[in-house]
Coordinates of C-alpha atoms in Angstrom, one line a residue:
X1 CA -55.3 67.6 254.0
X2 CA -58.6 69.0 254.7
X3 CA -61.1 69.9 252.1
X4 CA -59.7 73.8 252.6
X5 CA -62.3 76.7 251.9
X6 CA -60.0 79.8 252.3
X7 CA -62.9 82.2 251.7
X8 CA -63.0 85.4 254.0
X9 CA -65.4 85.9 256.6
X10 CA -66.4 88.8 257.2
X11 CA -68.4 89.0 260.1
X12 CA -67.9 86.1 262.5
X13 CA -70.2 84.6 264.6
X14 CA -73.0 84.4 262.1
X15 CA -74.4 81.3 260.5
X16 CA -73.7 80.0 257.1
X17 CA -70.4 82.3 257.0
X18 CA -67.9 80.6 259.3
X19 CA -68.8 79.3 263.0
X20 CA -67.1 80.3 265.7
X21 CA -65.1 78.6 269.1
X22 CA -68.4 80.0 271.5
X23 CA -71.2 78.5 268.7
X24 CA -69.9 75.2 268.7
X25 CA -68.9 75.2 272.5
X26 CA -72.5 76.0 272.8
X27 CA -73.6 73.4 270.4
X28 CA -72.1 70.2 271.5
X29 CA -72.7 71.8 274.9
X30 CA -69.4 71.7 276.5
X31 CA -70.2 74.7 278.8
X32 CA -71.8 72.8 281.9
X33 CA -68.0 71.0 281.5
X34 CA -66.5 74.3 281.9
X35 CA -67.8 75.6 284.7
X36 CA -67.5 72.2 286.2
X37 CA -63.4 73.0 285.5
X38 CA -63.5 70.4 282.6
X39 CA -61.8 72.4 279.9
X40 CA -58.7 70.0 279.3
X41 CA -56.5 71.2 281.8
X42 CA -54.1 68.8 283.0
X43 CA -53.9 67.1 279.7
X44 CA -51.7 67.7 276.8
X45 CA -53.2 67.2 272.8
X46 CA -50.6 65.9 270.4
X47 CA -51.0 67.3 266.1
X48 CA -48.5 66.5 263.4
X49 CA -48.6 68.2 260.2
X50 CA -46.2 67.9 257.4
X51 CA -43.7 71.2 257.9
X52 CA -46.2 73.0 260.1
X53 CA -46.6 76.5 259.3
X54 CA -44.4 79.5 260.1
X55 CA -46.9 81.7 262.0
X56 CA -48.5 79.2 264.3
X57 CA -47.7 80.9 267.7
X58 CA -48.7 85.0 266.5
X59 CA -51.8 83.6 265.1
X60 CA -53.0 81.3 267.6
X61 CA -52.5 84.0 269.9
X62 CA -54.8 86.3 267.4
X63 CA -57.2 83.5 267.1
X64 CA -57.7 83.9 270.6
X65 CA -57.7 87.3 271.6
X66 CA -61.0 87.2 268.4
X67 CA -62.5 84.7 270.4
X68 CA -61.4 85.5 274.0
X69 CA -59.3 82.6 274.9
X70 CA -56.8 81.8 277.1
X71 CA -53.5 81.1 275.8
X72 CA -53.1 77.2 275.9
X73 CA -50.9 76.5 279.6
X74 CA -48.1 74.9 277.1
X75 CA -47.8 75.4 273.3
X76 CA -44.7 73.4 272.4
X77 CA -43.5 72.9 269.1
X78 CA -40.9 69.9 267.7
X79 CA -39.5 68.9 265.3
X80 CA -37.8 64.7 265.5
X81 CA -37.9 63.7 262.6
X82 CA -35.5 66.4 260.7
X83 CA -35.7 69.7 260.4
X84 CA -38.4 71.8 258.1
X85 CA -36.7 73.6 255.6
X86 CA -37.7 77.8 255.2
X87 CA -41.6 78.0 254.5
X88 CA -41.8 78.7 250.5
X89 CA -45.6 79.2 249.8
X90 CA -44.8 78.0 246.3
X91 CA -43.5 75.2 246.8
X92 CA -45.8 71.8 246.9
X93 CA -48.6 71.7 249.6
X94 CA -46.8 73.9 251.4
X95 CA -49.3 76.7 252.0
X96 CA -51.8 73.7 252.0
X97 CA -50.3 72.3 255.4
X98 CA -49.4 76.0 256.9
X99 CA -53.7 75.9 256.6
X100 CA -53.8 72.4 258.1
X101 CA -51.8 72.9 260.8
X102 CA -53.5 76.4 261.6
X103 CA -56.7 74.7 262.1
X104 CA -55.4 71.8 263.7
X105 CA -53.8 73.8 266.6
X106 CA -56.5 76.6 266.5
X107 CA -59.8 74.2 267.1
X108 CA -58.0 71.7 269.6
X109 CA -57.6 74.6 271.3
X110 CA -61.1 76.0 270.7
X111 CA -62.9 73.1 272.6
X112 CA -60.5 72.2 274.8
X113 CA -59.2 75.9 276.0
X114 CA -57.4 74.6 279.2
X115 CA -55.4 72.0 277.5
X116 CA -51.7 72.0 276.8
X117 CA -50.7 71.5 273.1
X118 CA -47.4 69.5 271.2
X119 CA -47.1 70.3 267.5
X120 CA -44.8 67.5 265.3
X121 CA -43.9 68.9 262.4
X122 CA -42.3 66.7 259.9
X123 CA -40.1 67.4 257.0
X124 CA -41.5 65.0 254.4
X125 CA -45.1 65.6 252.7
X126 CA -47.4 63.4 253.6
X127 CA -49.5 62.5 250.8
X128 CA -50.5 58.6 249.8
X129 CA -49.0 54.8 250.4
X130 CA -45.8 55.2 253.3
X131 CA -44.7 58.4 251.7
X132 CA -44.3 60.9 255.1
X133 CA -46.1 58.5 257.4
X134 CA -42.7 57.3 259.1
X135 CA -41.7 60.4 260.0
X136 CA -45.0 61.3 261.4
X137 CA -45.2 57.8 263.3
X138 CA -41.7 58.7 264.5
X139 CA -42.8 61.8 265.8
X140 CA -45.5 60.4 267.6
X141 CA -43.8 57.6 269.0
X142 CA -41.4 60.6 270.4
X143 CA -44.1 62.0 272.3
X144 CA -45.6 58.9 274.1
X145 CA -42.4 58.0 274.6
X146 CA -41.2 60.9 276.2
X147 CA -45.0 61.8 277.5
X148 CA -45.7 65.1 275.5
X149 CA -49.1 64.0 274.5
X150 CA -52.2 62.3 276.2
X151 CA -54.3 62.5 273.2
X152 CA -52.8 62.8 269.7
X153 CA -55.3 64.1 266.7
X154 CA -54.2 63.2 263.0
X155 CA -55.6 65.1 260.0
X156 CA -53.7 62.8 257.7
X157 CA -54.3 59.7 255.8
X158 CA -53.5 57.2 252.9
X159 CA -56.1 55.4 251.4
X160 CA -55.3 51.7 252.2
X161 CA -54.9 50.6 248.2
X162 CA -52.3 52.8 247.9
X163 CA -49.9 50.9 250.3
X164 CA -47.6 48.3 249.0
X165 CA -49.8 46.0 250.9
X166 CA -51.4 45.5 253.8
X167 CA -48.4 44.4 255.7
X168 CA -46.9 47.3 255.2
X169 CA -50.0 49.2 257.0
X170 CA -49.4 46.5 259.6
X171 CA -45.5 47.5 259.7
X172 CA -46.4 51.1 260.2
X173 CA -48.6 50.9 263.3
X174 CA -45.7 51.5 266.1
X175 CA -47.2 54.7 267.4
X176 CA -50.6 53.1 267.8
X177 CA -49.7 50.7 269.3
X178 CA -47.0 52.6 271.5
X179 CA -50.5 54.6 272.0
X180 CA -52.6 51.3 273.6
X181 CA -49.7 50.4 276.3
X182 CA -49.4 54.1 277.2
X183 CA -53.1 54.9 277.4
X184 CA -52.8 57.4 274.8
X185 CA -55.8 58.2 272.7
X186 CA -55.5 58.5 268.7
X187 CA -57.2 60.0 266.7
X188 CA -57.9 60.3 263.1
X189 CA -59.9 62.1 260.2
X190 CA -62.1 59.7 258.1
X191 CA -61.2 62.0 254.6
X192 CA -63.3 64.2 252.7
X193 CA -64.4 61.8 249.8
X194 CA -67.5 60.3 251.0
X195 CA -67.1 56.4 250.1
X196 CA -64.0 57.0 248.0
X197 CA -60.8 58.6 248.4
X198 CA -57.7 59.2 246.3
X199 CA -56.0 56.9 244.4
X200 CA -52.1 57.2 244.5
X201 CA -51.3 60.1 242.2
X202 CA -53.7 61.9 244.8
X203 CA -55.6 63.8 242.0
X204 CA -58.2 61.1 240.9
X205 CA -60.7 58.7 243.2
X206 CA -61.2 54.8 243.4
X207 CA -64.4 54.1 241.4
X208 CA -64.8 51.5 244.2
X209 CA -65.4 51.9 248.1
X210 CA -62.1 52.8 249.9
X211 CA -61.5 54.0 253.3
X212 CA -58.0 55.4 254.6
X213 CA -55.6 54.8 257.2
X214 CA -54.6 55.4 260.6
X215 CA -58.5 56.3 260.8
X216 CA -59.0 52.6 259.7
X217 CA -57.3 51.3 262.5
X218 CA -59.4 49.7 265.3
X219 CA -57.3 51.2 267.7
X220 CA -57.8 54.9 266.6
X221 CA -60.9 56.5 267.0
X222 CA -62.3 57.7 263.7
X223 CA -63.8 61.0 263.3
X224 CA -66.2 61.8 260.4
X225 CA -68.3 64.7 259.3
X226 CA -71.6 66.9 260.1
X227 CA -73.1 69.7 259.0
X228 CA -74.6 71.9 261.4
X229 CA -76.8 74.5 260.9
X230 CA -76.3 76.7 264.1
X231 CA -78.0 80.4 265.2
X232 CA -75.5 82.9 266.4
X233 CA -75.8 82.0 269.9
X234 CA -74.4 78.2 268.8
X235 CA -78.5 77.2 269.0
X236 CA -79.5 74.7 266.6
X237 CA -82.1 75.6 264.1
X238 CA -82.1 71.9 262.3
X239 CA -81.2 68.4 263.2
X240 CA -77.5 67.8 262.7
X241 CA -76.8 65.7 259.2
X242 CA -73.9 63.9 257.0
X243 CA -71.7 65.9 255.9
X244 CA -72.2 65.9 252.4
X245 CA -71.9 69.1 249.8
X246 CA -70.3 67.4 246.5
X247 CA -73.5 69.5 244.9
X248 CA -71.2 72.3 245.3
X249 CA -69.7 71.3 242.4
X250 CA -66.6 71.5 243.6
X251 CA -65.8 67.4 243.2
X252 CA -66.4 65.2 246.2
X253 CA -66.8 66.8 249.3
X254 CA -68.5 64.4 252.3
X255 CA -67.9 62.5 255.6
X256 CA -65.5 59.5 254.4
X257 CA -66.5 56.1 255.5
X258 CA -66.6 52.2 254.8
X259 CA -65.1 49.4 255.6
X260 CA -61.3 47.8 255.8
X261 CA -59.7 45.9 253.4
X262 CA -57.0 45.2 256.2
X263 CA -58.6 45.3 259.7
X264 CA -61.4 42.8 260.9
X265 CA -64.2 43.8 262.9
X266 CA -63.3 44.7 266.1
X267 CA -65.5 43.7 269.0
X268 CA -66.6 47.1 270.1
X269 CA -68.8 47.0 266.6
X270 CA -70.0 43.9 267.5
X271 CA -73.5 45.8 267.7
X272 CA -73.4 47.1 264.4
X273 CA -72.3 43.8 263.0
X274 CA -75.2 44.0 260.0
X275 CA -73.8 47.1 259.1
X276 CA -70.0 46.8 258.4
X277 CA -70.1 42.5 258.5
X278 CA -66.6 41.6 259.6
X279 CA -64.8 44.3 258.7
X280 CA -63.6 47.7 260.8
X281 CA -66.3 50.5 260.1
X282 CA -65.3 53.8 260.3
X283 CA -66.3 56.6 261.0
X284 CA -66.6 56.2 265.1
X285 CA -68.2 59.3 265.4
X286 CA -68.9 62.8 263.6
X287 CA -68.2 66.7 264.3
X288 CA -68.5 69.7 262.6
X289 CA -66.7 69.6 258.9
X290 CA -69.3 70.8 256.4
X291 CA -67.6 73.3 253.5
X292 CA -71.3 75.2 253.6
X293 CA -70.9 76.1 257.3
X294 CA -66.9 76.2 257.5
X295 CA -65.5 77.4 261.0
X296 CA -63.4 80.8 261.6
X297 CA -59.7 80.1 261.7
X298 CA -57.0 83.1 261.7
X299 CA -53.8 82.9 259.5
X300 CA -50.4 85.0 258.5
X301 CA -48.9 82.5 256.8
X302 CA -49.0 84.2 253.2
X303 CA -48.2 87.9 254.9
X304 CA -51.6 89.2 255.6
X305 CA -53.2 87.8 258.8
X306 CA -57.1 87.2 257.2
X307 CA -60.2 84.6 259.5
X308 CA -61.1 82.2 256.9
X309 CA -63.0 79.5 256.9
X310 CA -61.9 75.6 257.3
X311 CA -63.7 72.7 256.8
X312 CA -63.4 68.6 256.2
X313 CA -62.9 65.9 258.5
X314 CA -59.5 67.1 259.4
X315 CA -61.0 69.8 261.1
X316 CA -63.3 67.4 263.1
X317 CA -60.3 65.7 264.2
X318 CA -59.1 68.5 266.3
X319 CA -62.6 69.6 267.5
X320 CA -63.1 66.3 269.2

C-alpha cells in the first residue's frame, strides 16, 4: 500500500497542500491531448486492490463533481476470486486498502477522464511473498481473458526476498504474460522505500538493496516517484526531483528502485547497461508521489466523506 498521508486539505488547488486533477493535467501537459479527443476514451484501465472499499462509486462521483469530471463511460466493479467479506475498518489493512483503492480509481480517472474503469477486488490481503498475489493474478487473468481491461495498474508488491524463491515469482507471472499475447499494458508501483523495502513481517527493511515484484518484471512497466513543486494553475515553479522525504521523519519514504535478483537485463535497457549491469532496473519512469505535495483524493469510507491527501508510488501507478 501507498505511503498514505490522510491529512485534510483544506483548500484545494493550492500548492504544498494537496494537488489537484487540473494542476497535474496541466503539468504533464495532457491538455493539447484533450482537445485533440485523447482523454482515454475507447480504452478500458484495469485496478486490483485487496477488498476494495465500500464507497468507491458515491465518492468517485464526489471526486468528480470537486473537480468537474465526467463520470468514467463504464465503472465496473468484480469480484473473481471470492467474495469480500462486510468492510470492518478495524479489522487489518482494511481501511488501508479502502484508501488504496480510492486513489487508485480516483487518479486513473483524473488523467485519463474518458476512459472506462474495471476494479478487481480480491478477498485475501496482499502483503509480502505469494500471500494475496494469486488471487490478484487470477483476477487479472479474468479480465484479459474476458477483455475488461486494456491497461491494468497495480499498486501492489512483494519484495522479491520474501518469496520462497525465485521460481515461485517465475510461477506467478500468468497474468503478465496473459498481458504480452493480449497486448495488454501492466503496470506497477516501484514501492515507497527508496533502495529497500520490507522484509517479510512487513514492519522492518532489508539493510541491503531490494526491489519488489510485479514492478520488477521486464514485462511491466515500472512507475517510480517525483516530487513536484506546482503553482495553482499546475505551472511549475522548480525542476521536477526524486521523490525523496524520509527527512520527515516519518521512516523511509522515496521513489523505490534497484535492480533484480530474478530478472536479467532486458534489451530495451540495453542503453543504460552501465547503470543496472545485467540486471532489470526499475523504475521505467516517474510521476507525481511525493508525501510533501500529496494529491486531493475524496473518501466515505470511515462515515464522513473528507479530500485528503495521497501520496507514494502507488499513486503514480494510476496517474500514468
Amino acid at each position: 500500500i501507498a505511503s498514505l498521508i490522510q491529512r485534510a486539505c483544506h483548500r484545494v488547488p493550492i500548492t504544498g497542500t494537496c494537488y489537484a486533477p487540473g494542476q497535474l493535467q496541466t503539468a504533464f501537459d495532457l491538455l493539447p491531448l484533450y482537445r485533440a479527443g485523447i482523454t482515454g476514451r475507447g480504452v478500458t484501465i484495469g485496478i486490483v486492490d485487496s477488498f476494495g472499499s465500500p464507497t468507491i462509486r458515491q465518492d468517485l462521483a464526489h471526486f468528480d463533481a470537486i473537480f468537474h469530471l465526467p463520470p468514467p463511460p463504464r465503472f465496473r466493479i468484480i469480484q473473481v476470486a471470492g467474495k469480500v467479506s462486510p468492510f470492518n475498518s478495524r479489522q487489518k489493512d482494511r481501511a488501508g486498502w479502502a484508501f488504496e483503492t480510492t486513489l487508485d480509481v480516483e487518479w486513473a480517472h483524473a488523467l485519463a477522464p474518458g476512459a472506462s474503469i474495471t476494479l478487481a477486488e480480491t478477498p485475501v490481503d496482499e502483503t509480502e511473498g505469494l500471500t494475496g498475489l494469486p488471487q490478484m493474478v487470477a483476477s487479472e487473468e479474468y479480465m484479459i481473458r474476458h477483455h475488461l481491461a486494456d491497461v491494468i495498474s497495480q499498486s501492489f508488491a512483494a519484495t522479491e526476498e520474501t518469496f520462497p524463491s525465485a521460481a515461485s515469482i517465475l510461477a506467478i507471472r500468468g497474468a503478465v504474460l496473459a498481458a504480452k499475447v493480449a497486448g495488454v499494458t501492466m503496470i506497477a508501483s516501484s514501492g515507497d522505500e527508496g533502495p529497500t523495502a520490507p522484509e517479510t513481517n512487513t514492519h522492518t527493511m532489508y539493510p541491503v538493496h531490494v526491489i519488489e515484484w510485479p514492478a520488477s518484471d521486464p514485462l511491466v512497466t515500472a512507475v517510480g516517484g517525483l516530487h513536484l513543486t506546482l503553482t495553482a494553475a499546475g505551472t511549475r515553479t522548480a525542476p521536477d526531483s526524486v521523490w525523496n522525504d524520509s527527512a520527515l521523519g516519518a521512516g523511509p519514504q522515496a521513489s523505490g528502485g534497484g535492480t533484480s535478483v530474478v530478472f536479467s537485463r532486458p534489451s530495451f535497457q540495453d542503453s543504460v547497461q552501465a547503470i543496472v549491469g545485467s540486471r532489470r532496473g526499475i523504475p521505467d519512469i516517474s510521476m507525481l508521489a511525493a508525501s510533501s505535495s500529496p494529491a486531493a483524493i475524496f473518501s466515505s469510507f470511515l462515515g464522513t466523506g473528507a479530500i485528503t491527501g495521497a501520496s507514494g508510488t502507488s499513486l503514480a501507478a494510476p496517474q500514468f
